[in-house]
């Protein structure tokens, strides 16, 4: 009788351990989104069958950016309309704008069926733009300003840092690629980056505009348009929060980059209104009348 007490005590500790282990495990599971439904709502189509490679359990330490990007892209690739002139146009821009990239993967771009002007960047160079953004911009230079900003988030590793930070905070040690793709989309389809990272990406986008000889005023003009759009529309019904719309710094960013553009040396810059209208990138067809002098 006397000797049994330590055994009860040990059993009690073991039992407690199992209970808290289960509690932690279930907590982690609850926090993982069950499906990509918010993202798929944007595409307006039902979820298609999953690829086998997405269901294998993988330790987080093995997760690299390209792998994660591939798994995110896999979810959207089957919805992409390969003959869509918008998509072909965006792909031509992205492949040319990322020629000087440092990341070792190829960028991919998808169109979201949302009328709200916005764009998103995910790890592994997976970019999204909404139909609303394509309707809002009036020149290729303005579109490149937004694309350059998003490329900046990837090249400067903001996206991957954000995902790693979230996985760490949620104490997720291992998961399937499919679940990680869901989680990443859920994290990055809402306002995710801090002001510093936004500033860095703005600068990256602006430098890219200049490097490619696009109109440097396109950056400030695009921020102004985004701000005007946000004033005129009610976005409460949107399944995701719109970063550009909720960001308080748009007018400041517009002024800052218009001022920078005014400081640039006088020169001939490319606008690309006709390119946008015809959905033919400047890299495919350059029009003489699209060069303007500032
Ligand atoms: Zn951003």
mmCIF file with all atom_site columns, C-alpha atoms in Angstrom, residues 185-272:
data_model
loop_
_atom_site.group_PDB
_atom_site.id
_atom_site.type_symbol
_atom_site.label_atom_id
_atom_site.label_alt_id
_atom_site.label_comp_id
_atom_site.label_asym_id
_atom_site.label_entity_id
_atom_site.label_seq_id
_atom_site.pdbx_PDB_ins_code
_atom_site.Cartn_x
_atom_site.Cartn_y
_atom_site.Cartn_z
_atom_site.occupancy
_atom_site.B_iso_or_equiv
_atom_site.pdbx_formal_charge
_atom_site.auth_seq_id
_atom_site.auth_comp_id
_atom_site.auth_asym_id
_atom_site.auth_atom_id
_atom_site.pdbx_PDB_model_num
ATOM 1  C CA . UNK A 1 185 ? -3.230  31.777 -48.505 1.00 0.00 ? 185 UNK A CA 1
ATOM 2  C CA . UNK A 1 186 ? -5.231  32.537 -45.366 1.00 0.00 ? 186 UNK A CA 1
ATOM 3  C CA . UNK A 1 187 ? -2.324  34.529 -43.886 1.00 0.00 ? 187 UNK A CA 1
ATOM 4  C CA . UNK A 1 188 ? -1.445  36.492 -46.995 1.00 0.00 ? 188 UNK A CA 1
ATOM 5  C CA . UNK A 1 189 ? -4.884  37.232 -48.423 1.00 0.00 ? 189 UNK A CA 1
ATOM 6  C CA . UNK A 1 190 ? -5.427  39.693 -45.601 1.00 0.00 ? 190 UNK A CA 1
ATOM 7  C CA . UNK A 1 191 ? -3.281  42.720 -44.734 1.00 0.00 ? 191 UNK A CA 1
ATOM 8  C CA . UNK A 1 192 ? -0.137  41.012 -43.557 1.00 0.00 ? 192 UNK A CA 1
ATOM 9  C CA . UNK A 1 193 ? 2.851   43.295 -43.877 1.00 0.00 ? 193 UNK A CA 1
ATOM 10 C CA . UNK A 1 194 ? 4.026   46.124 -41.677 1.00 0.00 ? 194 UNK A CA 1
ATOM 11 C CA . UNK A 1 195 ? 4.683   49.684 -42.811 1.00 0.00 ? 195 UNK A CA 1
ATOM 12 C CA . UNK A 1 196 ? 8.423   49.019 -43.149 1.00 0.00 ? 196 UNK A CA 1
ATOM 13 C CA . UNK A 1 197 ? 7.922   46.115 -45.501 1.00 0.00 ? 197 UNK A CA 1
ATOM 14 C CA . UNK A 1 198 ? 5.382   48.102 -47.529 1.00 0.00 ? 198 UNK A CA 1
ATOM 15 C CA . UNK A 1 199 ? 7.849   50.977 -47.832 1.00 0.00 ? 199 UNK A CA 1
ATOM 16 C CA . UNK A 1 200 ? 10.590  48.583 -48.967 1.00 0.00 ? 200 UNK A CA 1
ATOM 17 C CA . UNK A 1 201 ? 8.323   47.051 -51.589 1.00 0.00 ? 201 UNK A CA 1
ATOM 18 C CA . UNK A 1 202 ? 7.201   50.475 -52.799 1.00 0.00 ? 202 UNK A CA 1
ATOM 19 C CA . UNK A 1 203 ? 10.831  51.397 -53.316 1.00 0.00 ? 203 UNK A CA 1
ATOM 20 C CA . UNK A 1 204 ? 11.494  48.091 -55.076 1.00 0.00 ? 204 UNK A CA 1
ATOM 21 C CA . UNK A 1 205 ? 8.555   48.744 -57.408 1.00 0.00 ? 205 UNK A CA 1
ATOM 22 C CA . UNK A 1 206 ? 9.691   52.288 -58.100 1.00 0.00 ? 206 UNK A CA 1
ATOM 23 C CA . UNK A 1 207 ? 13.276  51.180 -58.855 1.00 0.00 ? 207 UNK A CA 1
ATOM 24 C CA . UNK A 1 208 ? 11.888  48.542 -61.210 1.00 0.00 ? 208 UNK A CA 1
ATOM 25 C CA . UNK A 1 209 ? 9.812   51.182 -63.040 1.00 0.00 ? 209 UNK A CA 1
ATOM 26 C CA . UNK A 1 210 ? 12.932  53.293 -63.518 1.00 0.00 ? 210 UNK A CA 1
ATOM 27 C CA . UNK A 1 211 ? 15.140  50.363 -64.472 1.00 0.00 ? 211 UNK A CA 1
ATOM 28 C CA . UNK A 1 212 ? 12.659  49.393 -67.198 1.00 0.00 ? 212 UNK A CA 1
ATOM 29 C CA . UNK A 1 213 ? 12.320  53.025 -68.263 1.00 0.00 ? 213 UNK A CA 1
ATOM 30 C CA . UNK A 1 214 ? 8.588   53.234 -67.522 1.00 0.00 ? 214 UNK A CA 1
ATOM 31 C CA . UNK A 1 215 ? 7.019   56.561 -66.534 1.00 0.00 ? 215 UNK A CA 1
ATOM 32 C CA . UNK A 1 216 ? 8.150   57.107 -62.905 1.00 0.00 ? 216 UNK A CA 1
ATOM 33 C CA . UNK A 1 217 ? 4.980   59.125 -62.173 1.00 0.00 ? 217 UNK A CA 1
ATOM 34 C CA . UNK A 1 218 ? 2.967   55.922 -62.603 1.00 0.00 ? 218 UNK A CA 1
ATOM 35 C CA . UNK A 1 219 ? 3.680   54.895 -58.994 1.00 0.00 ? 219 UNK A CA 1
ATOM 36 C CA . UNK A 1 220 ? 2.228   57.976 -57.313 1.00 0.00 ? 220 UNK A CA 1
ATOM 37 C CA . UNK A 1 221 ? -0.668  58.046 -59.786 1.00 0.00 ? 221 UNK A CA 1
ATOM 38 C CA . UNK A 1 222 ? -1.585  54.431 -59.038 1.00 0.00 ? 222 UNK A CA 1
ATOM 39 C CA . UNK A 1 223 ? -1.641  55.019 -55.272 1.00 0.00 ? 223 UNK A CA 1
ATOM 40 C CA . UNK A 1 224 ? -3.887  58.026 -55.845 1.00 0.00 ? 224 UNK A CA 1
ATOM 41 C CA . UNK A 1 225 ? -6.286  55.965 -57.965 1.00 0.00 ? 225 UNK A CA 1
ATOM 42 C CA . UNK A 1 226 ? -6.378  53.235 -55.331 1.00 0.00 ? 226 UNK A CA 1
ATOM 43 C CA . UNK A 1 227 ? -7.232  55.792 -52.708 1.00 0.00 ? 227 UNK A CA 1
ATOM 44 C CA . UNK A 1 228 ? -9.999  57.268 -54.846 1.00 0.00 ? 228 UNK A CA 1
ATOM 45 C CA . UNK A 1 229 ? -11.396 53.795 -55.420 1.00 0.00 ? 229 UNK A CA 1
ATOM 46 C CA . UNK A 1 230 ? -11.438 53.134 -51.695 1.00 0.00 ? 230 UNK A CA 1
ATOM 47 C CA . UNK A 1 231 ? -13.403 56.300 -51.039 1.00 0.00 ? 231 UNK A CA 1
ATOM 48 C CA . UNK A 1 232 ? -16.116 55.491 -53.529 1.00 0.00 ? 232 UNK A CA 1
ATOM 49 C CA . UNK A 1 233 ? -16.776 51.852 -52.701 1.00 0.00 ? 233 UNK A CA 1
ATOM 50 C CA . UNK A 1 234 ? -18.125 49.841 -49.807 1.00 0.00 ? 234 UNK A CA 1
ATOM 51 C CA . UNK A 1 235 ? -16.108 46.635 -49.467 1.00 0.00 ? 235 UNK A CA 1
ATOM 52 C CA . UNK A 1 236 ? -17.766 45.095 -46.448 1.00 0.00 ? 236 UNK A CA 1
ATOM 53 C CA . UNK A 1 237 ? -19.141 42.193 -48.498 1.00 0.00 ? 237 UNK A CA 1
ATOM 54 C CA . UNK A 1 238 ? -15.705 41.093 -49.684 1.00 0.00 ? 238 UNK A CA 1
ATOM 55 C CA . UNK A 1 239 ? -14.551 37.748 -48.237 1.00 0.00 ? 239 UNK A CA 1
ATOM 56 C CA . UNK A 1 240 ? -11.118 39.178 -47.621 1.00 0.00 ? 240 UNK A CA 1
ATOM 57 C CA . UNK A 1 241 ? -9.898  42.477 -46.360 1.00 0.00 ? 241 UNK A CA 1
ATOM 58 C CA . UNK A 1 242 ? -8.404  44.567 -49.085 1.00 0.00 ? 242 UNK A CA 1
ATOM 59 C CA . UNK A 1 243 ? -4.911  45.668 -48.246 1.00 0.00 ? 243 UNK A CA 1
ATOM 60 C CA . UNK A 1 244 ? -4.736  48.663 -50.518 1.00 0.00 ? 244 UNK A CA 1
ATOM 61 C CA . UNK A 1 245 ? -8.169  49.785 -49.413 1.00 0.00 ? 245 UNK A CA 1
ATOM 62 C CA . UNK A 1 246 ? -7.528  49.597 -45.697 1.00 0.00 ? 246 UNK A CA 1
ATOM 63 C CA . UNK A 1 247 ? -4.037  50.995 -45.752 1.00 0.00 ? 247 UNK A CA 1
ATOM 64 C CA . UNK A 1 248 ? -3.970  54.475 -44.214 1.00 0.00 ? 248 UNK A CA 1
ATOM 65 C CA . UNK A 1 249 ? -0.855  55.624 -46.030 1.00 0.00 ? 249 UNK A CA 1
ATOM 66 C CA . UNK A 1 250 ? -2.060  55.704 -49.631 1.00 0.00 ? 250 UNK A CA 1
ATOM 67 C CA . UNK A 1 251 ? -2.162  59.499 -49.963 1.00 0.00 ? 251 UNK A CA 1
ATOM 68 C CA . UNK A 1 252 ? 1.221   59.779 -48.260 1.00 0.00 ? 252 UNK A CA 1
ATOM 69 C CA . UNK A 1 253 ? 2.690   57.114 -50.558 1.00 0.00 ? 253 UNK A CA 1
ATOM 70 C CA . UNK A 1 254 ? 1.239   58.875 -53.586 1.00 0.00 ? 254 UNK A CA 1
ATOM 71 C CA . UNK A 1 255 ? 2.840   62.203 -52.638 1.00 0.00 ? 255 UNK A CA 1
ATOM 72 C CA . UNK A 1 256 ? 6.158   60.589 -51.727 1.00 0.00 ? 256 UNK A CA 1
ATOM 73 C CA . UNK A 1 257 ? 6.559   58.857 -55.087 1.00 0.00 ? 257 UNK A CA 1
ATOM 74 C CA . UNK A 1 258 ? 5.259   61.772 -57.154 1.00 0.00 ? 258 UNK A CA 1
ATOM 75 C CA . UNK A 1 259 ? 7.923   63.887 -55.457 1.00 0.00 ? 259 UNK A CA 1
ATOM 76 C CA . UNK A 1 260 ? 10.594  61.273 -56.236 1.00 0.00 ? 260 UNK A CA 1
ATOM 77 C CA . UNK A 1 261 ? 9.482   61.235 -59.891 1.00 0.00 ? 261 UNK A CA 1
ATOM 78 C CA . UNK A 1 262 ? 9.792   65.032 -60.081 1.00 0.00 ? 262 UNK A CA 1
ATOM 79 C CA . UNK A 1 263 ? 13.409  64.721 -58.918 1.00 0.00 ? 263 UNK A CA 1
ATOM 80 C CA . UNK A 1 264 ? 14.373  62.329 -61.716 1.00 0.00 ? 264 UNK A CA 1
ATOM 81 C CA . UNK A 1 265 ? 16.497  63.527 -64.606 1.00 0.00 ? 265 UNK A CA 1
ATOM 82 C CA . UNK A 1 266 ? 14.670  64.697 -67.675 1.00 0.00 ? 266 UNK A CA 1
ATOM 83 C CA . UNK A 1 267 ? 14.270  61.881 -70.141 1.00 0.00 ? 267 UNK A CA 1
ATOM 84 C CA . UNK A 1 268 ? 11.995  59.804 -72.334 1.00 0.00 ? 268 UNK A CA 1
ATOM 85 C CA . UNK A 1 269 ? 9.830   57.370 -70.439 1.00 0.00 ? 269 UNK A CA 1
ATOM 86 C CA . UNK A 1 270 ? 7.390   54.705 -71.544 1.00 0.00 ? 270 UNK A CA 1
ATOM 87 C CA . UNK A 1 271 ? 3.678   54.906 -70.736 1.00 0.00 ? 271 UNK A CA 1
ATOM 88 C CA . UNK A 1 272 ? 2.088   51.960 -72.576 1.00 0.00 ? 272 UNK A CA 1
#
